[in-house]
Amino acid sequence: MTGLRNHLHGLWLPLVTPFQDGALDETSLRRLTRHYGAHGIDGFILGATSGEGMTLRAAELERLVAVVREEMAAGGRSLPICLGLSGADTSRLQERLDETADWPIDGYLIASPYYVRPSQRGLLAHFETLADHAAWPIALYNIPYRCAVNITNQTMLRLAEHKNIVGLKDCGASREQSIALLRDRPKGFRVLTGEDANYLEALSDGADGGIVLSAHVETATFAAIYSEHKRGNHDAAQARWHEVAELTRLLFAEPSPAPAKYWLWRSGLIDSPEVRLPMVEVSSELAATIDREIKRRMQVAA
């Protein structure tokens, strides 16, 4: 485990959390870790939105981290891990930082406080308080459509000056805001897009990579898009993007991560498509669409 800032680039996977009969499915989790650890990703996000982190008990979250780290060690590869945390109570989040300080992670991904809709001064104080307190570096998570508050660029640039705030998962309000942040950010402040459908667009705008749920499927293609773009092979990157652009829409046709879990179940990577309420499994209509797409991609690959 080394400095998160140096690793916060490329293709990161917000790993789904597999469940079986209401419990954490460690067998499937180990299978997922082995599979993706060998398929070109640059880091894992655990227990965030895609990992249904708000439904995980503290002991489950700790076990999730431990199993992923154990399985990576067994496979001889050590990828960085960011732990997703969220909440609307700054003092409670400080407690969570204390509780996780000795876990085998490399940093945190922390979303804006939801529901309470703090002012920009409140956001600044909230994140500075957490960054002062955290044993590990923090990447911010700006996602106004979930948290009902947008971290403005003025606030973000203030936060980027903090030595323990190293980057951003950007699901922000507008492309214009994102481009302005990329232009004005201090050296070393990493920005990764969290909008799957805008992955290539964000790389073209100057983002350092992406945190991409859709990379659970066609992982090598998403990794190749980043690699080709970084080498300046923009036509090749665009061609690879055309292979997966529709996939980024299909996997969000119903609330995530249910579609991705269904796909992984049908592909044999997890033993159940189970999600936790208030999430529900995909509709029969979407399941049929996903089944057809899996079959089509298998035929193309053959």
PDB file of C-alpha atoms in Angstrom:
ATOM      1  CA  MET A   1       0.000   0.000   0.000  1.00  0.00           C
ATOM      2  CA  THR A   2       1.543   3.288  -1.127  1.00  0.00           C
ATOM      3  CA  GLY A   3       0.362   6.843  -1.708  1.00  0.00           C
ATOM      4  CA  LEU A   4      -3.079   6.939  -3.256  1.00  0.00           C
ATOM      5  CA  ARG A   5      -2.276  10.046  -5.281  1.00  0.00           C
ATOM      6  CA  ASN A   6       0.259   8.089  -7.339  1.00  0.00           C
ATOM      7  CA  HIS A   7      -2.291   5.391  -8.164  1.00  0.00           C
ATOM      8  CA  LEU A   8      -5.408   7.439  -8.796  1.00  0.00           C
ATOM      9  CA  HIS A   9      -5.461   7.137 -12.576  1.00  0.00           C
ATOM     10  CA  GLY A  10      -6.507   4.679 -15.260  1.00  0.00           C
ATOM     11  CA  LEU A  11      -9.413   2.273 -14.936  1.00  0.00           C
ATOM     12  CA  TRP A  12     -10.821   1.708 -11.457  1.00  0.00           C
ATOM     13  CA  LEU A  13     -13.571  -0.815 -10.763  1.00  0.00           C
ATOM     14  CA  PRO A  14     -16.340  -0.013  -8.239  1.00  0.00           C
ATOM     15  CA  LEU A  15     -16.732  -3.652  -7.307  1.00  0.00           C
ATOM     16  CA  VAL A  16     -20.212  -5.037  -6.716  1.00  0.00           C
ATOM     17  CA  THR A  17     -20.778  -6.796  -3.395  1.00  0.00           C
ATOM     18  CA  PRO A  18     -22.142 -10.308  -3.972  1.00  0.00           C
ATOM     19  CA  PHE A  19     -24.824 -11.632  -1.628  1.00  0.00           C
ATOM     20  CA  GLN A  20     -26.275 -15.088  -1.124  1.00  0.00           C
ATOM     21  CA  ASP A  21     -29.360 -15.653   1.038  1.00  0.00           C
ATOM     22  CA  GLY A  22     -28.942 -12.250   2.637  1.00  0.00           C
ATOM     23  CA  ALA A  23     -25.287 -12.666   3.585  1.00  0.00           C
ATOM     24  CA  LEU A  24     -21.990 -11.612   2.070  1.00  0.00           C
ATOM     25  CA  ASP A  25     -21.038 -14.259  -0.503  1.00  0.00           C
ATOM     26  CA  GLU A  26     -17.316 -14.701   0.097  1.00  0.00           C
ATOM     27  CA  THR A  27     -16.935 -17.445  -2.514  1.00  0.00           C
ATOM     28  CA  SER A  28     -18.215 -15.169  -5.274  1.00  0.00           C
ATOM     29  CA  LEU A  29     -16.235 -12.243  -3.879  1.00  0.00           C
ATOM     30  CA  ARG A  30     -13.009 -14.207  -4.126  1.00  0.00           C
ATOM     31  CA  ARG A  31     -13.893 -15.257  -7.667  1.00  0.00           C
ATOM     32  CA  LEU A  32     -14.531 -11.627  -8.656  1.00  0.00           C
ATOM     33  CA  THR A  33     -11.270 -10.459  -7.102  1.00  0.00           C
ATOM     34  CA  ARG A  34      -9.234 -13.116  -8.910  1.00  0.00           C
ATOM     35  CA  HIS A  35     -10.944 -12.379 -12.198  1.00  0.00           C
ATOM     36  CA  TYR A  36     -10.610  -8.598 -12.206  1.00  0.00           C
ATOM     37  CA  GLY A  37      -7.188  -8.608 -10.596  1.00  0.00           C
ATOM     38  CA  ALA A  38      -5.949 -10.298 -13.768  1.00  0.00           C
ATOM     39  CA  HIS A  39      -7.833  -8.122 -16.257  1.00  0.00           C
ATOM     40  CA  GLY A  40      -6.144  -4.746 -16.475  1.00  0.00           C
ATOM     41  CA  ILE A  41      -7.821  -2.625 -13.830  1.00  0.00           C
ATOM     42  CA  ASP A  42      -5.796  -0.145 -11.794  1.00  0.00           C
ATOM     43  CA  GLY A  43      -7.685  -0.195  -8.488  1.00  0.00           C
ATOM     44  CA  PHE A  44     -10.805  -1.246  -6.611  1.00  0.00           C
ATOM     45  CA  ILE A  45     -13.489   0.886  -4.999  1.00  0.00           C
ATOM     46  CA  LEU A  46     -15.208  -1.133  -2.270  1.00  0.00           C
ATOM     47  CA  GLY A  47     -18.451  -0.481  -0.460  1.00  0.00           C
ATOM     48  CA  ALA A  48     -19.486   2.587  -2.442  1.00  0.00           C
ATOM     49  CA  THR A  49     -22.625   3.040  -4.581  1.00  0.00           C
ATOM     50  CA  SER A  50     -22.037   0.024  -6.830  1.00  0.00           C
ATOM     51  CA  GLY A  51     -21.061  -2.053  -3.805  1.00  0.00           C
ATOM     52  CA  GLU A  52     -24.316  -1.232  -1.978  1.00  0.00           C
ATOM     53  CA  GLY A  53     -22.213   0.144   0.845  1.00  0.00           C
ATOM     54  CA  MET A  54     -25.095   1.834   2.636  1.00  0.00           C
ATOM     55  CA  THR A  55     -26.658  -1.597   3.247  1.00  0.00           C
ATOM     56  CA  LEU A  56     -23.475  -3.152   4.641  1.00  0.00           C
ATOM     57  CA  ARG A  57     -22.965  -3.561   8.367  1.00  0.00           C
ATOM     58  CA  ALA A  58     -19.593  -2.521   9.776  1.00  0.00           C
ATOM     59  CA  ALA A  59     -18.467  -6.136  10.182  1.00  0.00           C
ATOM     60  CA  GLU A  60     -19.484  -6.952   6.599  1.00  0.00           C
ATOM     61  CA  LEU A  61     -17.574  -3.978   5.250  1.00  0.00           C
ATOM     62  CA  GLU A  62     -14.473  -4.977   7.194  1.00  0.00           C
ATOM     63  CA  ARG A  63     -14.746  -8.537   5.920  1.00  0.00           C
ATOM     64  CA  LEU A  64     -15.239  -7.284   2.361  1.00  0.00           C
ATOM     65  CA  VAL A  65     -11.953  -5.398   2.508  1.00  0.00           C
ATOM     66  CA  ALA A  66     -10.121  -8.285   4.167  1.00  0.00           C
ATOM     67  CA  VAL A  67     -11.267 -10.869   1.619  1.00  0.00           C
ATOM     68  CA  VAL A  68     -10.357  -8.718  -1.372  1.00  0.00           C
ATOM     69  CA  ARG A  69      -6.922  -7.971   0.078  1.00  0.00           C
ATOM     70  CA  GLU A  70      -6.356 -11.652   0.974  1.00  0.00           C
ATOM     71  CA  GLU A  71      -7.342 -12.830  -2.486  1.00  0.00           C
ATOM     72  CA  MET A  72      -5.094 -10.302  -4.197  1.00  0.00           C
ATOM     73  CA  ALA A  73      -2.170 -11.371  -2.040  1.00  0.00           C
ATOM     74  CA  ALA A  74      -2.829 -15.008  -2.929  1.00  0.00           C
ATOM     75  CA  GLY A  75      -2.768 -14.072  -6.597  1.00  0.00           C
ATOM     76  CA  GLY A  76       0.482 -12.153  -6.289  1.00  0.00           C
ATOM     77  CA  ARG A  77      -0.924  -8.754  -7.227  1.00  0.00           C
ATOM     78  CA  SER A  78      -1.584  -5.779  -4.974  1.00  0.00           C
ATOM     79  CA  LEU A  79      -3.986  -3.218  -6.373  1.00  0.00           C
ATOM     80  CA  PRO A  80      -4.931  -0.098  -4.403  1.00  0.00           C
ATOM     81  CA  ILE A  81      -8.224  -0.136  -2.550  1.00  0.00           C
ATOM     82  CA  CYS A  82     -10.428   2.878  -1.846  1.00  0.00           C
ATOM     83  CA  LEU A  83     -13.147   2.399   0.723  1.00  0.00           C
ATOM     84  CA  GLY A  84     -16.438   4.140   0.024  1.00  0.00           C
ATOM     85  CA  LEU A  85     -17.913   6.058   2.941  1.00  0.00           C
ATOM     86  CA  SER A  86     -20.932   8.326   3.050  1.00  0.00           C
ATOM     87  CA  GLY A  87     -23.148  10.044   5.545  1.00  0.00           C
ATOM     88  CA  ALA A  88     -24.762  13.308   6.563  1.00  0.00           C
ATOM     89  CA  ASP A  89     -23.205  13.552  10.037  1.00  0.00           C
ATOM     90  CA  THR A  90     -19.610  14.803  10.105  1.00  0.00           C
ATOM     91  CA  SER A  91     -18.900  13.534  13.608  1.00  0.00           C
ATOM     92  CA  ARG A  92     -20.223  10.061  12.774  1.00  0.00           C
ATOM     93  CA  LEU A  93     -18.017   9.945   9.699  1.00  0.00           C
ATOM     94  CA  GLN A  94     -15.052  10.865  11.893  1.00  0.00           C
ATOM     95  CA  GLU A  95     -15.910   7.818  13.987  1.00  0.00           C
ATOM     96  CA  ARG A  96     -15.988   5.668  10.850  1.00  0.00           C
ATOM     97  CA  LEU A  97     -12.553   6.993   9.913  1.00  0.00           C
ATOM     98  CA  ASP A  98     -11.281   5.943  13.330  1.00  0.00           C
ATOM     99  CA  GLU A  99     -12.904   2.518  13.050  1.00  0.00           C
ATOM    100  CA  THR A 100     -11.266   1.862   9.668  1.00  0.00           C
ATOM    101  CA  ALA A 101      -7.886   3.493  10.289  1.00  0.00           C
ATOM    102  CA  ASP A 102      -6.011   0.194  10.568  1.00  0.00           C
ATOM    103  CA  TRP A 103      -7.788  -1.603   7.729  1.00  0.00           C
ATOM    104  CA  PRO A 104      -5.639  -2.685   4.734  1.00  0.00           C
ATOM    105  CA  ILE A 105      -6.810   0.110   2.428  1.00  0.00           C
ATOM    106  CA  ASP A 106      -5.115   2.937   0.550  1.00  0.00           C
ATOM    107  CA  GLY A 107      -7.704   5.664   0.915  1.00  0.00           C
ATOM    108  CA  TYR A 108     -11.327   6.693   1.054  1.00  0.00           C
ATOM    109  CA  LEU A 109     -13.929   7.775  -1.460  1.00  0.00           C
ATOM    110  CA  ILE A 110     -16.282  10.100   0.414  1.00  0.00           C
ATOM    111  CA  ALA A 111     -19.473  11.527  -1.055  1.00  0.00           C
ATOM    112  CA  SER A 112     -21.079  14.821  -0.152  1.00  0.00           C
ATOM    113  CA  PRO A 113     -23.528  14.770   2.778  1.00  0.00           C
ATOM    114  CA  TYR A 114     -26.892  13.717   1.415  1.00  0.00           C
ATOM    115  CA  TYR A 115     -30.353  15.081   2.266  1.00  0.00           C
ATOM    116  CA  VAL A 116     -29.227  17.949   4.519  1.00  0.00           C
ATOM    117  CA  ARG A 117     -28.056  20.103   1.561  1.00  0.00           C
ATOM    118  CA  PRO A 118     -25.273  22.074   3.291  1.00  0.00           C
ATOM    119  CA  SER A 119     -23.960  25.362   1.933  1.00  0.00           C
ATOM    120  CA  GLN A 120     -20.597  25.564   0.191  1.00  0.00           C
ATOM    121  CA  ARG A 121     -19.090  26.785   3.474  1.00  0.00           C
ATOM    122  CA  GLY A 122     -20.605  23.727   5.128  1.00  0.00           C
ATOM    123  CA  LEU A 123     -19.160  21.406   2.492  1.00  0.00           C
ATOM    124  CA  LEU A 124     -15.754  23.009   2.869  1.00  0.00           C
ATOM    125  CA  ALA A 125     -15.792  22.617   6.655  1.00  0.00           C
ATOM    126  CA  HIS A 126     -17.145  19.064   6.419  1.00  0.00           C
ATOM    127  CA  PHE A 127     -14.471  17.755   4.084  1.00  0.00           C
ATOM    128  CA  GLU A 128     -11.622  19.675   5.717  1.00  0.00           C
ATOM    129  CA  THR A 129     -12.627  18.238   9.092  1.00  0.00           C
ATOM    130  CA  LEU A 130     -12.622  14.723   7.680  1.00  0.00           C
ATOM    131  CA  ALA A 131      -9.336  15.219   5.838  1.00  0.00           C
ATOM    132  CA  ASP A 132      -7.683  16.530   8.996  1.00  0.00           C
ATOM    133  CA  HIS A 133      -8.881  13.439  10.840  1.00  0.00           C
ATOM    134  CA  ALA A 134      -8.318  10.644   8.313  1.00  0.00           C
ATOM    135  CA  ALA A 135      -5.403   8.231   8.546  1.00  0.00           C
ATOM    136  CA  TRP A 136      -5.630   7.604   4.792  1.00  0.00           C
ATOM    137  CA  PRO A 137      -5.940  10.010   1.842  1.00  0.00           C
ATOM    138  CA  ILE A 138      -9.367  11.035   0.621  1.00  0.00           C
ATOM    139  CA  ALA A 139     -10.842  11.229  -2.863  1.00  0.00           C
ATOM    140  CA  LEU A 140     -14.000  13.327  -2.983  1.00  0.00           C
ATOM    141  CA  TYR A 141     -17.166  12.121  -4.693  1.00  0.00           C
ATOM    142  CA  ASN A 142     -19.251  14.865  -6.286  1.00  0.00           C
ATOM    143  CA  ILE A 143     -22.608  13.482  -7.376  1.00  0.00           C
ATOM    144  CA  PRO A 144     -25.313  16.148  -7.071  1.00  0.00           C
ATOM    145  CA  TYR A 145     -28.136  14.003  -8.425  1.00  0.00           C
ATOM    146  CA  ARG A 146     -27.755  11.624  -5.475  1.00  0.00           C
ATOM    147  CA  CYS A 147     -26.733  14.068  -2.723  1.00  0.00           C
ATOM    148  CA  ALA A 148     -28.846  17.093  -3.734  1.00  0.00           C
ATOM    149  CA  VAL A 149     -25.813  19.387  -3.459  1.00  0.00           C
ATOM    150  CA  ASN A 150     -23.052  20.241  -5.930  1.00  0.00           C
ATOM    151  CA  ILE A 151     -19.484  20.926  -4.843  1.00  0.00           C
ATOM    152  CA  THR A 152     -18.697  24.028  -6.888  1.00  0.00           C
ATOM    153  CA  ASN A 153     -15.309  24.453  -8.509  1.00  0.00           C
ATOM    154  CA  GLN A 154     -14.505  27.299  -6.135  1.00  0.00           C
ATOM    155  CA  THR A 155     -15.024  24.970  -3.184  1.00  0.00           C
ATOM    156  CA  MET A 156     -13.315  22.052  -4.924  1.00  0.00           C
ATOM    157  CA  LEU A 157     -10.177  24.082  -5.618  1.00  0.00           C
ATOM    158  CA  ARG A 158     -10.021  25.106  -1.969  1.00  0.00           C
ATOM    159  CA  LEU A 159     -10.320  21.471  -0.933  1.00  0.00           C
ATOM    160  CA  ALA A 160      -7.688  20.415  -3.477  1.00  0.00           C
ATOM    161  CA  GLU A 161      -5.173  22.468  -1.515  1.00  0.00           C
ATOM    162  CA  HIS A 162      -5.514  20.108   1.460  1.00  0.00           C
ATOM    163  CA  LYS A 163      -2.595  17.686   1.586  1.00  0.00           C
ATOM    164  CA  ASN A 164      -4.867  14.763   2.467  1.00  0.00           C
ATOM    165  CA  ILE A 165      -7.414  15.349  -0.333  1.00  0.00           C
ATOM    166  CA  VAL A 166      -5.870  13.846  -3.451  1.00  0.00           C
ATOM    167  CA  GLY A 167      -8.583  13.578  -6.064  1.00  0.00           C
ATOM    168  CA  LEU A 168     -12.177  13.424  -7.206  1.00  0.00           C
ATOM    169  CA  LYS A 169     -14.721  11.020  -8.612  1.00  0.00           C
ATOM    170  CA  ASP A 170     -16.563  13.415 -10.881  1.00  0.00           C
ATOM    171  CA  CYS A 171     -20.263  12.865 -11.439  1.00  0.00           C
ATOM    172  CA  GLY A 172     -20.780  16.609 -11.415  1.00  0.00           C
ATOM    173  CA  ALA A 173     -23.395  18.975 -12.615  1.00  0.00           C
ATOM    174  CA  SER A 174     -22.093  19.717 -16.101  1.00  0.00           C
ATOM    175  CA  ARG A 175     -19.350  19.050 -18.602  1.00  0.00           C
ATOM    176  CA  GLU A 176     -18.540  22.752 -18.545  1.00  0.00           C
ATOM    177  CA  GLN A 177     -17.862  22.584 -14.810  1.00  0.00           C
ATOM    178  CA  SER A 178     -15.698  19.486 -15.258  1.00  0.00           C
ATOM    179  CA  ILE A 179     -13.608  21.052 -18.023  1.00  0.00           C
ATOM    180  CA  ALA A 180     -13.052  24.193 -15.952  1.00  0.00           C
ATOM    181  CA  LEU A 181     -11.935  22.089 -12.974  1.00  0.00           C
ATOM    182  CA  LEU A 182      -9.522  20.095 -15.132  1.00  0.00           C
ATOM    183  CA  ARG A 183      -8.071  23.365 -16.401  1.00  0.00           C
ATOM    184  CA  ASP A 184      -7.698  25.023 -13.004  1.00  0.00           C
ATOM    185  CA  ARG A 185      -6.853  22.131 -10.657  1.00  0.00           C
ATOM    186  CA  PRO A 186      -3.504  22.122  -8.889  1.00  0.00           C
ATOM    187  CA  LYS A 187      -0.778  19.772 -10.070  1.00  0.00           C
ATOM    188  CA  GLY A 188      -1.256  16.287  -8.671  1.00  0.00           C
ATOM    189  CA  PHE A 189      -4.969  16.586  -7.966  1.00  0.00           C
ATOM    190  CA  ARG A 190      -6.486  13.605  -9.790  1.00  0.00           C
ATOM    191  CA  VAL A 191      -9.875  13.638 -11.481  1.00  0.00           C
ATOM    192  CA  LEU A 192     -11.601  10.423 -12.546  1.00  0.00           C
ATOM    193  CA  THR A 193     -14.995  10.401 -14.191  1.00  0.00           C
ATOM    194  CA  GLY A 194     -17.722   8.346 -12.556  1.00  0.00           C
ATOM    195  CA  GLU A 195     -20.122   8.642 -15.477  1.00  0.00           C
ATOM    196  CA  ASP A 196     -19.753   5.481 -17.542  1.00  0.00           C
ATOM    197  CA  ALA A 197     -21.445   6.910 -20.626  1.00  0.00           C
ATOM    198  CA  ASN A 198     -18.995   9.844 -20.641  1.00  0.00           C
ATOM    199  CA  TYR A 199     -15.824   7.798 -20.131  1.00  0.00           C
ATOM    200  CA  LEU A 200     -14.106   8.549 -23.442  1.00  0.00           C
ATOM    201  CA  GLU A 201     -15.406  12.121 -23.486  1.00  0.00           C
ATOM    202  CA  ALA A 202     -13.938  12.744 -20.035  1.00  0.00           C
ATOM    203  CA  LEU A 203     -10.574  11.287 -21.058  1.00  0.00           C
ATOM    204  CA  SER A 204     -10.598  13.607 -24.074  1.00  0.00           C
ATOM    205  CA  ASP A 205     -11.286  16.547 -21.757  1.00  0.00           C
ATOM    206  CA  GLY A 206      -8.237  15.661 -19.661  1.00  0.00           C
ATOM    207  CA  ALA A 207      -9.510  13.367 -16.910  1.00  0.00           C
ATOM    208  CA  ASP A 208      -6.988  10.969 -15.389  1.00  0.00           C
ATOM    209  CA  GLY A 209      -9.216   7.946 -15.808  1.00  0.00           C
ATOM    210  CA  GLY A 210     -12.558   6.560 -14.758  1.00  0.00           C
ATOM    211  CA  ILE A 211     -14.357   4.667 -12.016  1.00  0.00           C
ATOM    212  CA  VAL A 212     -16.533   2.577 -14.300  1.00  0.00           C
ATOM    213  CA  LEU A 213     -19.215   0.097 -13.231  1.00  0.00           C
ATOM    214  CA  SER A 214     -19.608  -1.090 -16.835  1.00  0.00           C
ATOM    215  CA  ALA A 215     -16.016  -2.350 -16.729  1.00  0.00           C
ATOM    216  CA  HIS A 216     -17.368  -5.388 -14.876  1.00  0.00           C
ATOM    217  CA  VAL A 217     -18.157  -6.416 -18.470  1.00  0.00           C
ATOM    218  CA  GLU A 218     -15.651  -6.125 -21.339  1.00  0.00           C
ATOM    219  CA  THR A 219     -12.990  -5.078 -18.836  1.00  0.00           C
ATOM    220  CA  ALA A 220     -10.151  -5.373 -21.334  1.00  0.00           C
ATOM    221  CA  THR A 221     -11.936  -3.059 -23.754  1.00  0.00           C
ATOM    222  CA  PHE A 222     -12.384  -0.327 -21.156  1.00  0.00           C
ATOM    223  CA  ALA A 223      -8.722  -0.688 -20.184  1.00  0.00           C
ATOM    224  CA  ALA A 224      -7.708  -0.492 -23.854  1.00  0.00           C
ATOM    225  CA  ILE A 225      -9.707   2.724 -24.343  1.00  0.00           C
ATOM    226  CA  TYR A 226      -7.652   4.362 -21.604  1.00  0.00           C
ATOM    227  CA  SER A 227      -4.363   2.942 -22.902  1.00  0.00           C
ATOM    228  CA  GLU A 228      -4.980   3.931 -26.525  1.00  0.00           C
ATOM    229  CA  HIS A 229      -6.070   7.417 -25.538  1.00  0.00           C
ATOM    230  CA  LYS A 230      -3.041   7.897 -23.305  1.00  0.00           C
ATOM    231  CA  ARG A 231      -0.758   6.885 -26.186  1.00  0.00           C
ATOM    232  CA  GLY A 232      -2.453   9.423 -28.427  1.00  0.00           C
ATOM    233  CA  ASN A 233      -4.184   6.796 -30.571  1.00  0.00           C
ATOM    234  CA  HIS A 234      -7.498   8.610 -30.516  1.00  0.00           C
ATOM    235  CA  ASP A 235      -9.026   6.803 -33.502  1.00  0.00           C
ATOM    236  CA  ALA A 236      -8.245   3.449 -31.908  1.00  0.00           C
ATOM    237  CA  ALA A 237      -9.725   4.608 -28.614  1.00  0.00           C
ATOM    238  CA  GLN A 238     -12.868   5.756 -30.420  1.00  0.00           C
ATOM    239  CA  ALA A 239     -13.161   2.430 -32.223  1.00  0.00           C
ATOM    240  CA  ARG A 240     -12.924   0.512 -28.958  1.00  0.00           C
ATOM    241  CA  TRP A 241     -15.447   2.864 -27.373  1.00  0.00           C
ATOM    242  CA  HIS A 242     -17.988   1.987 -30.057  1.00  0.00           C
ATOM    243  CA  GLU A 243     -17.747  -1.626 -28.857  1.00  0.00           C
ATOM    244  CA  VAL A 244     -19.021  -0.745 -25.368  1.00  0.00           C
ATOM    245  CA  ALA A 245     -20.918   2.540 -25.602  1.00  0.00           C
ATOM    246  CA  GLU A 246     -24.309   0.837 -25.693  1.00  0.00           C
ATOM    247  CA  LEU A 247     -23.281  -1.381 -22.785  1.00  0.00           C
ATOM    248  CA  THR A 248     -22.905   1.697 -20.574  1.00  0.00           C
ATOM    249  CA  ARG A 249     -26.564   2.499 -21.192  1.00  0.00           C
ATOM    250  CA  LEU A 250     -27.839  -1.057 -20.812  1.00  0.00           C
ATOM    251  CA  LEU A 251     -26.234  -1.522 -17.385  1.00  0.00           C
ATOM    252  CA  PHE A 252     -28.010   1.593 -16.110  1.00  0.00           C
ATOM    253  CA  ALA A 253     -31.391   0.886 -17.692  1.00  0.00           C
ATOM    254  CA  GLU A 254     -32.644   0.089 -14.181  1.00  0.00           C
ATOM    255  CA  PRO A 255     -31.153   1.144 -10.835  1.00  0.00           C
ATOM    256  CA  SER A 256     -27.543   0.057 -10.496  1.00  0.00           C
ATOM    257  CA  PRO A 257     -26.014  -2.348  -9.589  1.00  0.00           C
ATOM    258  CA  ALA A 258     -28.918  -4.758 -10.265  1.00  0.00           C
ATOM    259  CA  PRO A 259     -28.298  -4.993 -14.062  1.00  0.00           C
ATOM    260  CA  ALA A 260     -24.563  -5.591 -13.586  1.00  0.00           C
ATOM    261  CA  LYS A 261     -25.231  -8.231 -10.954  1.00  0.00           C
ATOM    262  CA  TYR A 262     -27.672  -9.998 -13.235  1.00  0.00           C
ATOM    263  CA  TRP A 263     -25.078  -9.995 -16.046  1.00  0.00           C
ATOM    264  CA  LEU A 264     -22.357 -11.329 -13.723  1.00  0.00           C
ATOM    265  CA  TRP A 265     -24.690 -14.046 -12.473  1.00  0.00           C
ATOM    266  CA  ARG A 266     -25.614 -15.141 -15.980  1.00  0.00           C
ATOM    267  CA  SER A 267     -21.912 -15.133 -16.862  1.00  0.00           C
ATOM    268  CA  GLY A 268     -21.031 -17.353 -13.892  1.00  0.00           C
ATOM    269  CA  LEU A 269     -18.911 -14.852 -11.989  1.00  0.00           C
ATOM    270  CA  ILE A 270     -21.271 -14.597  -9.021  1.00  0.00           C
ATOM    271  CA  ASP A 271     -23.653 -17.210  -7.647  1.00  0.00           C
ATOM    272  CA  SER A 272     -26.691 -14.948  -7.277  1.00  0.00           C
ATOM    273  CA  PRO A 273     -27.968 -11.643  -8.711  1.00  0.00           C
ATOM    274  CA  GLU A 274     -29.242 -10.765  -5.228  1.00  0.00           C
ATOM    275  CA  VAL A 275     -29.397  -7.129  -4.142  1.00  0.00           C
ATOM    276  CA  ARG A 276     -30.545  -5.633  -0.858  1.00  0.00           C
ATOM    277  CA  LEU A 277     -33.704  -3.627  -0.400  1.00  0.00           C
ATOM    278  CA  PRO A 278     -34.636  -1.020  -1.333  1.00  0.00           C
ATOM    279  CA  MET A 279     -32.854  -2.245  -4.472  1.00  0.00           C
ATOM    280  CA  VAL A 280     -34.646  -5.023  -6.326  1.00  0.00           C
ATOM    281  CA  GLU A 281     -33.481  -7.425  -8.994  1.00  0.00           C
ATOM    282  CA  VAL A 282     -33.950  -6.510 -12.646  1.00  0.00           C
ATOM    283  CA  SER A 283     -37.307  -6.810 -14.350  1.00  0.00           C
ATOM    284  CA  SER A 284     -38.044  -9.770 -16.590  1.00  0.00           C
ATOM    285  CA  GLU A 285     -37.942  -7.432 -19.597  1.00  0.00           C
ATOM    286  CA  LEU A 286     -34.449  -6.162 -18.831  1.00  0.00           C
ATOM    287  CA  ALA A 287     -33.277  -9.667 -17.936  1.00  0.00           C
ATOM    288  CA  ALA A 288     -34.331 -10.862 -21.393  1.00  0.00           C
ATOM    289  CA  THR A 289     -32.517  -7.941 -23.027  1.00  0.00           C
ATOM    290  CA  ILE A 290     -29.345  -8.667 -21.093  1.00  0.00           C
ATOM    291  CA  ASP A 291     -29.562 -12.365 -21.966  1.00  0.00           C
ATOM    292  CA  ARG A 292     -29.775 -11.479 -25.669  1.00  0.00           C
ATOM    293  CA  GLU A 293     -26.804  -9.141 -25.382  1.00  0.00           C
ATOM    294  CA  ILE A 294     -24.699 -11.742 -23.582  1.00  0.00           C
ATOM    295  CA  LYS A 295     -25.513 -14.254 -26.302  1.00  0.00           C
ATOM    296  CA  ARG A 296     -24.675 -11.761 -29.038  1.00  0.00           C
ATOM    297  CA  ARG A 297     -21.317 -10.897 -27.512  1.00  0.00           C
ATOM    298  CA  MET A 298     -20.478 -14.593 -27.104  1.00  0.00           C
ATOM    299  CA  GLN A 299     -21.242 -15.178 -30.775  1.00  0.00           C
ATOM    300  CA  VAL A 300     -19.081 -12.208 -31.816  1.00  0.00           C
ATOM    301  CA  ALA A 301     -16.223 -13.459 -29.625  1.00  0.00           C
ATOM    302  CA  ALA A 302     -16.492 -16.921 -31.180  1.00  0.00           C
TER     303      ALA A 302
END
